[in-house]
Structures are given as C-alpha cells and as structure tokens.
Coordinates of C-alpha atoms and ligand atoms in Angstrom, one line a residue:
M1174 CA -0.1 0.0 -0.3
S1175 CA 1.2 3.3 -0.9
D1176 CA 1.6 5.9 2.4
S1177 CA 2.7 8.9 -0.2
E1178 CA 0.4 11.6 0.7
Q1179 CA -1.9 12.3 -2.5
F1180 CA -5.5 12.5 -3.0
A1181 CA -4.3 13.9 -6.8
S1182 CA -5.5 11.2 -9.2
D1183 CA -6.2 7.1 -9.6
N1184 CA -3.0 7.5 -11.6
Y1185 CA -0.8 8.0 -9.5
S1186 CA -1.1 4.8 -7.5
G1187 CA 1.2 1.8 -8.0
V1188 CA 0.5 -2.2 -9.9
C1189 CA -1.6 -3.8 -8.0
P1190 CA 0.0 -6.8 -6.8
Q1191 CA -2.3 -9.2 -8.6
A1192 CA -1.3 -7.1 -12.0
W1193 CA 2.3 -7.3 -11.0
A1194 CA 1.9 -11.5 -10.3
A1195 CA 0.2 -12.2 -13.9
M1196 CA 3.0 -9.7 -15.6
E1197 CA 6.0 -11.4 -14.2
Q1198 CA 4.5 -14.8 -15.6
A1199 CA 4.5 -14.0 -18.8
N1200 CA 7.9 -12.7 -18.6
R1201 CA 8.6 -16.2 -18.3
M1202 CA 9.3 -17.6 -21.8
D1203 CA 9.1 -16.5 -25.1
E1204 CA 6.0 -15.3 -27.1
P1205 CA 4.0 -14.2 -29.8
A1206 CA 4.3 -10.4 -31.0
Y1207 CA 1.1 -8.1 -31.9
G1208 CA -1.3 -10.1 -29.9
E1209 CA -0.9 -13.4 -31.7
D1210 CA 0.1 -14.5 -27.7
S1211 CA -2.1 -16.6 -25.1
W1212 CA -2.6 -14.1 -22.9
T1213 CA -4.6 -11.5 -24.8
Q1214 CA -6.3 -14.4 -25.8
R1215 CA -7.4 -15.1 -22.3
A1216 CA -8.2 -11.4 -21.4
A1217 CA -10.1 -11.1 -24.4
D1218 CA -12.1 -14.5 -23.6
G1219 CA -11.8 -13.3 -19.9
L1220 CA -14.0 -10.3 -20.9
R1221 CA -16.3 -12.1 -22.8
S1222 CA -17.2 -14.3 -20.2
L1223 CA -17.0 -10.9 -17.6
F1224 CA -19.3 -9.6 -19.6
D1225 CA -21.4 -12.7 -20.8
T1226 CA -21.4 -11.7 -24.4
D1227 CA -19.4 -12.3 -27.4
C1228 CA -17.8 -8.9 -28.3
D1229 CA -14.1 -8.1 -30.0
V1230 CA -12.3 -7.4 -27.8
Y1231 CA -8.8 -4.5 -27.9
F1232 CA -6.2 -3.3 -26.0
V1233 CA -4.2 0.4 -26.4
F1234 CA -1.8 2.0 -24.5
N1235 CA -4.2 5.0 -23.1
G1236 CA -7.3 5.8 -22.3
T1237 CA -7.2 8.9 -25.1
A1238 CA -6.0 6.4 -27.9
A1239 CA -9.0 4.7 -26.5
N1240 CA -11.6 7.1 -27.2
S1241 CA -10.2 8.6 -29.8
L1242 CA -9.7 5.6 -31.4
A1243 CA -13.2 4.0 -30.8
L1244 CA -15.1 7.3 -31.6
A1245 CA -13.3 7.2 -35.0
S1246 CA -14.6 3.7 -35.4
I1247 CA -17.6 5.0 -35.2
G1248 CA -18.4 7.9 -37.6
Q1249 CA -17.4 9.8 -40.7
S1250 CA -15.3 12.8 -40.6
F1251 CA -18.4 14.9 -41.1
H1252 CA -20.2 13.2 -38.5
S1253 CA -20.1 15.0 -34.7
V1254 CA -20.2 13.5 -31.5
I1255 CA -22.2 14.3 -28.6
C1256 CA -20.8 14.4 -25.0
H1257 CA -21.5 16.8 -22.0
E1258 CA -19.4 20.2 -21.6
L1259 CA -17.5 18.7 -19.1
A1260 CA -16.2 15.1 -20.4
H1261 CA -12.8 14.1 -20.8
I1262 CA -12.8 13.8 -24.3
E1263 CA -13.6 17.7 -24.9
T1264 CA -11.4 18.9 -21.9
D1265 CA -8.6 17.0 -21.7
E1266 CA -7.5 14.9 -24.6
C1267 CA -5.8 17.8 -27.2
G1268 CA -8.3 17.4 -29.7
G1269 CA -7.6 13.3 -30.1
P1270 CA -10.8 12.7 -31.0
E1271 CA -11.4 15.0 -34.2
Y1272 CA -7.6 14.4 -35.1
A1273 CA -8.3 10.5 -34.9
S1274 CA -11.2 10.9 -37.1
N1275 CA -9.8 13.6 -39.6
G1276 CA -12.7 16.6 -37.9
A1277 CA -15.8 14.8 -37.2
K1278 CA -16.7 17.9 -34.2
L1279 CA -17.5 17.5 -30.9
L1280 CA -21.1 19.1 -29.5
L1281 CA -21.0 20.0 -25.7
G1282 CA -24.3 19.1 -23.5
E1283 CA -25.6 19.7 -20.1
G1284 CA -26.8 18.4 -17.7
P1285 CA -26.6 17.9 -13.2
D1286 CA -23.9 16.7 -12.4
G1287 CA -21.7 16.3 -15.1
K1288 CA -24.5 13.4 -17.0
L1289 CA -26.1 14.3 -19.9
T1290 CA -29.6 14.6 -20.0
P1291 CA -32.5 13.2 -22.4
A1292 CA -33.7 16.1 -23.7
S1293 CA -30.0 18.1 -24.0
I1294 CA -29.2 15.1 -26.7
E1295 CA -32.5 15.8 -28.1
H1296 CA -32.1 19.7 -28.3
L1297 CA -28.3 19.2 -30.1
V1298 CA -29.8 16.4 -32.5
T1299 CA -32.5 18.8 -33.4
K1300 CA -31.1 22.1 -33.7
R1301 CA -29.1 22.2 -36.9
T1302 CA -30.0 19.5 -39.7
D1303 CA -29.2 21.4 -42.7
I1304 CA -26.3 20.2 -44.4
H1305 CA -24.5 23.5 -43.6
Y1306 CA -23.8 21.3 -39.6
P1307 CA -22.3 18.5 -38.9
K1308 CA -24.4 15.7 -38.5
P1309 CA -24.5 13.5 -35.3
K1310 CA -24.2 10.2 -35.6
A1311 CA -22.9 9.0 -31.9
L1312 CA -23.3 10.2 -28.2
S1313 CA -20.3 9.4 -25.5
L1314 CA -21.2 9.2 -21.7
T1315 CA -18.7 8.4 -18.9
Q1316 CA -19.2 6.2 -16.9
A1317 CA -18.7 7.0 -13.9
T1318 CA -18.4 11.1 -14.8
E1319 CA -15.6 13.1 -14.6
V1320 CA -17.4 14.4 -11.7
G1321 CA -17.3 11.2 -9.4
T1322 CA -21.3 10.6 -10.2
V1323 CA -23.0 7.7 -12.2
Y1324 CA -25.6 7.2 -13.8
T1325 CA -28.0 4.3 -13.6
P1326 CA -29.5 1.6 -16.1
E1327 CA -32.5 3.7 -15.4
E1328 CA -31.1 6.7 -16.9
L1329 CA -28.8 5.1 -19.6
K1330 CA -32.3 3.0 -21.7
A1331 CA -33.5 6.8 -21.5
I1332 CA -30.7 8.0 -23.4
R1333 CA -30.7 4.9 -25.4
A1334 CA -34.5 5.6 -26.6
V1335 CA -33.5 9.3 -27.7
A1336 CA -30.2 7.2 -29.5
D1337 CA -32.6 4.7 -31.0
K1338 CA -34.3 7.4 -32.4
H1339 CA -31.7 9.6 -34.1
R1340 CA -29.9 6.5 -35.1
L1341 CA -26.5 7.2 -32.8
N1342 CA -24.5 5.0 -31.6
I1343 CA -23.0 4.7 -28.1
H1344 CA -19.8 5.0 -26.6
M1345 CA -18.5 4.6 -23.2
D1346 CA -15.9 6.2 -21.9
G1347 CA -15.3 4.0 -18.9
A1348 CA -11.6 5.1 -16.9
R1349 CA -13.4 4.4 -14.0
F1350 CA -16.5 1.7 -15.4
A1351 CA -14.9 -0.4 -12.4
N1352 CA -16.0 2.3 -9.8
A1353 CA -19.1 2.4 -11.4
V1354 CA -20.3 -1.1 -11.7
A1355 CA -18.9 -1.5 -8.1
A1356 CA -21.1 1.0 -6.6
L1357 CA -24.0 1.1 -8.8
D1358 CA -23.7 -3.1 -7.6
V1359 CA -25.1 -4.2 -11.2
H1360 CA -23.4 -6.9 -13.8
P1361 CA -21.4 -5.3 -16.1
S1362 CA -23.9 -6.0 -19.0
E1363 CA -26.8 -4.2 -17.7
I1364 CA -24.6 -0.8 -17.9
T1365 CA -22.6 -2.1 -21.1
W1366 CA -24.7 -3.3 -24.3
K1367 CA -28.3 -4.4 -22.1
A1368 CA -28.5 -0.9 -22.1
G1369 CA -27.5 -0.2 -25.9
V1370 CA -23.6 0.7 -25.2
D1371 CA -21.8 -0.3 -28.4
V1372 CA -18.8 0.3 -27.9
L1373 CA -16.4 0.6 -24.1
C1374 CA -13.1 1.9 -23.2
F1375 CA -12.5 -0.1 -20.1
S1376 CA -9.6 1.0 -18.3
G1377 CA -6.8 -0.8 -16.5
T1378 CA -4.5 2.1 -15.8
K1379 CA -6.5 3.6 -12.6
N1380 CA -7.8 0.2 -11.8
G1381 CA -4.3 -1.1 -10.7
L1382 CA -2.2 -1.6 -14.0
A1383 CA 0.8 0.2 -15.0
L1384 CA -0.6 1.0 -18.6
G1385 CA -4.0 -1.0 -20.9
E1386 CA -6.7 0.3 -21.5
A1387 CA -9.4 -2.7 -23.3
V1388 CA -11.4 -1.1 -27.2
V1389 CA -14.9 -3.7 -26.3
F1390 CA -17.2 -3.4 -29.1
F1391 CA -20.1 -4.6 -28.0
N1392 CA -21.7 -3.6 -31.9
R1393 CA -18.6 -5.7 -34.0
D1394 CA -19.7 -3.8 -37.4
L1395 CA -18.7 -0.9 -35.7
A1396 CA -15.2 -2.9 -34.8
E1397 CA -14.3 -3.8 -38.5
D1398 CA -10.8 -3.3 -39.0
F1399 CA -9.9 -1.5 -36.0
E1400 CA -6.9 -3.5 -35.9
W1401 CA -5.8 -1.4 -38.6
R1402 CA -6.9 2.0 -36.8
C1403 CA -5.1 0.8 -33.9
K1404 CA -1.8 0.0 -36.0
Q1405 CA -1.4 2.8 -38.0
A1406 CA -1.2 5.6 -34.7
G1407 CA 0.1 3.8 -33.2
Q1408 CA -1.2 1.4 -30.2
L1409 CA -0.8 -1.4 -31.3
A1410 CA 1.7 -2.9 -28.8
S1411 CA 4.6 -5.4 -30.2
K1412 CA 5.2 -7.2 -26.6
M1413 CA 1.1 -7.2 -25.9
R1414 CA 1.1 -9.8 -23.4
Y1415 CA 2.9 -7.2 -21.3
I1416 CA -0.3 -5.3 -21.1
S1417 CA -2.9 -8.4 -21.6
A1418 CA -1.0 -10.4 -18.6
P1419 CA -2.0 -8.2 -16.0
W1420 CA -5.1 -8.0 -17.5
C1421 CA -5.6 -12.1 -16.6
G1422 CA -4.9 -10.7 -13.3
L1423 CA -7.2 -8.2 -12.8
L1424 CA -10.0 -10.8 -14.1
E1425 CA -9.1 -13.4 -12.0
N1426 CA -10.9 -13.7 -9.1
D1427 CA -13.0 -10.2 -9.5
V1428 CA -9.8 -8.5 -8.4
W1429 CA -10.5 -5.3 -10.5
L1430 CA -14.2 -5.0 -8.7
A1431 CA -12.1 -5.6 -5.4
N1432 CA -9.9 -3.2 -6.5
A1433 CA -12.7 -0.2 -7.4
R1434 CA -15.1 -1.3 -4.5
H1435 CA -11.5 -0.5 -1.6
A1436 CA -11.2 2.9 -3.6
N1437 CA -14.9 3.7 -3.7
A1438 CA -15.2 2.5 0.0
C1439 CA -12.3 4.5 1.0
A1440 CA -14.0 7.8 -1.1
A1441 CA -17.0 7.4 1.3
R1442 CA -14.6 7.1 4.3
L1443 CA -13.2 11.0 3.7
E1444 CA -17.2 11.6 2.7
K1445 CA -18.7 10.7 6.2
G1446 CA -15.4 12.1 8.0
L1447 CA -15.8 15.8 6.4
A1448 CA -19.9 16.2 7.0
G1449 CA -20.5 18.6 9.5
L1450 CA -17.0 20.5 9.1
P1451 CA -17.6 23.9 9.0
G1452 CA -16.8 25.7 5.5
V1453 CA -16.4 22.2 3.7
S1454 CA -19.2 21.4 1.5
L1455 CA -19.5 18.7 -1.2
R1456 CA -19.9 20.4 -4.7
Y1457 CA -21.0 16.9 -6.2
P1458 CA -22.8 13.6 -4.3
R1459 CA -20.2 10.9 -3.8
Q1460 CA -20.6 8.2 -5.9
V1461 CA -17.4 6.3 -7.0
N1462 CA -14.1 7.5 -5.7
G1463 CA -13.6 10.6 -6.0
V1464 CA -14.8 13.7 -3.7
F1465 CA -15.4 16.9 -4.7
V1466 CA -15.1 19.4 -2.3
E1467 CA -15.0 23.1 -1.5
M1468 CA -13.1 24.7 1.0
P1469 CA -11.8 28.2 1.6
E1470 CA -9.2 29.0 -0.3
P1471 CA -6.4 29.1 3.2
V1472 CA -7.2 26.2 3.6
Q1473 CA -6.4 24.1 0.6
A1474 CA -3.1 26.1 0.7
A1475 CA -2.8 24.7 4.5
L1476 CA -2.9 21.4 3.4
R1477 CA -0.7 21.8 0.5
A1478 CA 1.9 23.2 3.0
K1479 CA 1.5 19.9 4.5
G1480 CA 1.9 18.2 2.1
W1481 CA -1.1 17.0 0.5
R1482 CA -1.5 16.8 -3.5
F1483 CA -4.9 16.7 -4.8
Y1484 CA -6.1 18.4 -8.2
N1485 CA -8.9 21.3 -8.0
F1486 CA -9.4 22.0 -12.2
I1487 CA -12.7 21.9 -12.1
G1488 CA -14.4 24.8 -10.4
D1489 CA -12.2 25.4 -7.7
C1490 CA -13.5 22.7 -5.8
A1491 CA -10.9 20.3 -4.3
R1492 CA -10.8 16.8 -6.6
L1493 CA -10.2 14.3 -3.7
M1494 CA -9.7 11.0 -5.8
C1495 CA -8.9 7.8 -4.0
S1496 CA -7.3 4.2 -5.8
W1497 CA -7.2 0.9 -5.5
S1498 CA -3.6 1.7 -3.5
T1499 CA -5.2 4.5 -0.9
S1500 CA -5.3 3.6 3.2
E1501 CA -7.6 4.2 5.6
A1502 CA -5.1 5.6 7.4
Q1503 CA -4.1 7.7 4.6
V1504 CA -7.5 8.9 4.5
D1505 CA -7.8 9.5 8.6
R1506 CA -4.8 11.4 8.0
F1507 CA -6.3 14.0 6.1
L1508 CA -9.3 14.0 8.2
C1509 CA -6.9 14.7 11.3
D1510 CA -4.9 17.1 9.3
L1511 CA -8.4 19.0 8.4
R1512 CA -9.9 19.2 11.4
E1513 CA -7.2 21.0 12.1
L1514 CA -6.9 23.8 9.8
V1515 CA -10.8 24.4 10.1
A1516 CA -11.3 23.9 14.0
Ligands
PLP1296 C1 -7.8 8.7 -17.0 C2 -9.5 9.3 -17.8 C3 -9.2 8.6 -19.8 C4 -8.0 8.6 -19.9 O1 -6.4 9.1 -19.9 P1 -5.2 9.4 -20.8 O2 -4.9 9.7 -19.7 O3 -5.0 8.8 -21.7 O4 -5.2 7.4 -20.6 C5 -9.7 9.4 -20.2 N1 -11.4 9.1 -19.8 C6 -11.8 9.7 -18.2 C7 -13.4 10.7 -18.0 C8 -10.4 10.1 -17.4 O5 -11.0 10.8 -16.3

C-alpha cells in the first residue's frame, strides 16, 4: 500500500499485486508478438465472459487513444459526437477524437452532475439538421463521470431511447467503469450492451495496471478493421502480453471489482469524515472514488503546505481521488489535518 500523501489521481497509484504477478508470469517465456500470444487470447476471452456476450476486444496503451480510436470507428469526418461539456474527450484529450476521426466535431451538451440529459441530446440533434452542420452520429457517455457520479441503468435506457430515435451509436468512456459497476452493484452487462452501449473503453490503468485499456465492441460491425486503425495510430503493442497479462490478473477472481470497491469505500470514508466540518461542503454527490470538496482557499493552501496533493481543475473545488492503493490510515490522516485547520 502506498503511503504517499496524495488524493491527486487514481493514476498516481502503482500496479496492484495481482497484475504484477501476472506480468511476472508472462515474463517467464517468449511468446508471439502483436497480440498473437496466449495471454491476449485469455484476457479477451475473460472480458467476453465478464460481459457475458461475444464482443470484440482490443488493447491499447491509454485512455485518450482508446476513446479517440473508438469514436473514429463510429463515424466519418463529417459527423459529430455529442458529449457533456465536462467530458474528458472535450477537456483533456488535446483534440484526440477530432484528430483520429479527421475532423468529426464534438457537440457539447449539458446536464447536472456531469451527466448528459435526454433533453440536452434531443436539443443538440434537432437544433440543426441542414447540410452545413456536422451530422450527429454518436453519443459519448462517461461512466463514472468526470465529477464522480454515475448513470443508472434506467438513465442509460432513457438515453438509449433518444439515441435510437436519432440513430446515434453510444460510446462509453469507462476510465472509471469498474468504480461505476461497484457503486451501482450491477452486472457489467446491465450498464453496457443491455443498455444499448455500442463500444466501451474500459480502463485498466486507473484500476491497478501500469497501463492498458480495453476497447470492447458490443456492436461488432463497428469493429471492422479496428486493428488497422490501432496499428496506424501507433497503438498496437508488439509485446502485447505485457498489457494483456496484467489484465488477466485483474479479471481473475474479480480483482478489478475488489480494487474499485476499495477505492469507493475510501472515498465514502472521506465523505463521512468531511460531514459537518465548518466551511466544508461537497460540490457533487459522492458516488464513486472521488470526492469534490468546496473549502476555503487558505485551507486548501494549508493542506498543500502540509504535503497533501490534490487537483482543483473543476470549478475551484478540491478533487480528492482514491484508488486501490489508498489506505484508510491515509484518509484518516488527511481528515485529521483538515479538522485541525478548520477548527
Ligand atoms: C483518465 C481518464 C481518461 C484516460 O486518460 P489517459 O491519460 O489518456 O489515459 C479518459 N477519460 C476519463 C474520464 C479519465 O478520467
């Protein structure tokens, strides 16, 4: 367990022991390259079994590539993708989706707590239908969202209904998909293909891997030639087993879910400890592994001076993010420091 004093990000964490052990095992002999190895087969089969459906699975290095390439496979350069204004694909991918798709435009929608509403989607699709405007073709949902909230299966189905009406494919940015499954306590299929999601970018990195995201196509027609897209984009790992073996470590015995549950529980412990502290309140409901906290700027500065690292890139509230490697003791130390400061 890490004892570094940070709630900055779940990608500050190290590699979880099970993923590390699988990598060590994969290192014992030579194996075919470019994903032709036994580990990649096992990891892909493991994901098919996890989702209980015959999906197409690809592994890439990071989330920006996963999202950008998945979105590029959904539409043409003259199409558009509807996403929330706070979506990572809009705010944090340096135009990656537009670049990978040769120019598909992101259309920014709204909704409380980082979630797109059916009404906002409907508005964006219907406000322009002329030839001078890029045609909406896809919808991108982040599950869990950038502000630590989740779409319920019912909300996803309501969105799917709008998507069906306007023939939009649904992409899911699952950087924290595991945390959403843990929080909702649902089978992973309930918030993906059973809710009409066409393609999911499932993050291993934020769950406990060194690197590696799975792009999971439930709509297999969209996956046509995807391996060429990955290769051209420089996202085909030649020693693929070093991405896929750690995935096997996460999938076996549902380590991915245990990691997510632990991270969520640490955030819940933080939330509980923050309750009632003077001048301290939550900006968004705490549903997964992040707590978004409003507190006076001098208090934030004093926490930083004590060595605590955290971001405040959304509004100016502090984002406290937990991971598989966060310890309860670390949460308690933070709360202890904060209590002293606001007392
Ligand atoms: C971390 C994250 C990603 C992936 O980011 P990379 O740095 O490209 O791996 C994608 N979406 C969301 C919401 C994220 O938080």
